Amino acid sequence: HLYALKGVTCRDIDGDGLKDIVVLMSLSYLGEEEEPVVQADYSIYYQRTGGFYEDKEIKESIPCKEDDSMEEIVEKAREYWGWRA
């Protein structure tokens, strides 16, 4: 469940010249012992000619840390696609 929206930005992440959407958030869920857990997360939606498509694989390479900022997520994602900071 969405706990907090930390930020939304529209930037070209993958270098195709189209603006993509990056969403930084906190999600909440019940842990193993039914205790509430809040975890940082993000999503990237790439713009294509037919709309926006979520990248569900990038988080395997770039996990979100609790203290990551939007700029850090954008920088890491752009580096993932070969952009230099």
Coordinates of C-alpha atoms in Angstrom, one line a residue:
H1 CA 0.0 0.0 0.0
L2 CA 1.2 3.5 -0.7
Y3 CA 2.3 5.0 2.6
A4 CA 3.9 8.3 1.4
L5 CA 4.7 9.9 -2.0
K6 CA 8.2 11.3 -1.8
G7 CA 8.4 12.7 -5.3
V8 CA 7.6 12.5 -9.0
T9 CA 9.8 13.8 -11.8
C10 CA 9.8 13.6 -15.6
R11 CA 13.3 13.2 -17.0
D12 CA 14.8 11.3 -19.9
I13 CA 16.2 8.2 -18.1
D14 CA 17.0 5.9 -21.0
G15 CA 18.5 8.4 -23.5
D16 CA 15.8 8.1 -26.2
G17 CA 14.9 11.8 -26.0
L18 CA 11.5 11.2 -24.5
K19 CA 10.7 12.2 -20.9
D20 CA 10.1 9.2 -18.6
I21 CA 8.4 9.3 -15.2
V22 CA 10.1 8.4 -11.9
V23 CA 8.1 8.0 -8.8
L24 CA 9.8 7.7 -5.3
M25 CA 7.6 6.5 -2.5
S26 CA 7.3 4.6 0.7
L27 CA 5.1 1.5 0.8
S28 CA 3.6 -0.2 3.8
Y29 CA 2.6 -3.8 4.5
L30 CA 2.3 -6.2 7.3
G31 CA 5.4 -8.2 8.2
E32 CA 5.8 -11.8 9.1
E33 CA 4.5 -11.2 12.6
E34 CA 1.7 -8.8 11.5
E35 CA 3.8 -5.8 12.4
P36 CA 3.5 -2.7 10.2
V37 CA 6.5 -2.3 7.9
V38 CA 7.3 0.8 5.8
Q39 CA 9.8 0.4 3.0
A40 CA 11.3 2.8 0.4
D41 CA 10.6 2.1 -3.2
Y42 CA 10.5 3.6 -6.7
S43 CA 9.0 3.0 -10.1
I44 CA 10.2 4.1 -13.5
Y45 CA 7.8 4.4 -16.5
Y46 CA 9.5 4.8 -19.9
Q47 CA 7.7 6.8 -22.5
R48 CA 7.2 5.1 -25.8
T49 CA 5.1 6.0 -28.8
G50 CA 2.2 3.9 -27.5
G51 CA 2.3 5.2 -23.9
F52 CA 4.3 4.6 -20.7
Y53 CA 5.6 1.2 -19.7
E54 CA 6.9 0.3 -16.2
D55 CA 10.4 -1.1 -15.9
K56 CA 10.0 -4.0 -13.5
E57 CA 13.6 -5.3 -13.8
I58 CA 15.7 -2.3 -13.0
K59 CA 15.2 -2.7 -9.2
E60 CA 17.1 -6.0 -9.4
S61 CA 20.2 -3.9 -10.4
I62 CA 19.3 -0.7 -8.5
P63 CA 17.7 -1.5 -5.1
C64 CA 16.1 1.5 -3.3
K65 CA 17.6 2.4 0.1
E66 CA 15.6 4.2 2.7
D67 CA 17.7 7.4 2.4
D68 CA 17.8 7.6 -1.4
S69 CA 16.7 10.9 -2.8
M70 CA 15.0 11.4 -6.2
E71 CA 18.2 12.8 -7.6
E72 CA 20.1 9.7 -6.5
I73 CA 17.6 7.4 -8.1
V74 CA 17.6 9.4 -11.3
E75 CA 21.4 9.4 -11.4
K76 CA 21.7 5.6 -10.8
A77 CA 19.0 4.9 -13.4
R78 CA 20.7 7.0 -16.0
E79 CA 24.1 5.4 -15.3
Y80 CA 22.3 2.0 -15.7
W81 CA 21.5 3.1 -19.2
G82 CA 25.0 4.3 -19.9
W83 CA 24.7 8.0 -19.1
R84 CA 27.6 9.6 -17.3
A85 CA 26.8 11.9 -14.3

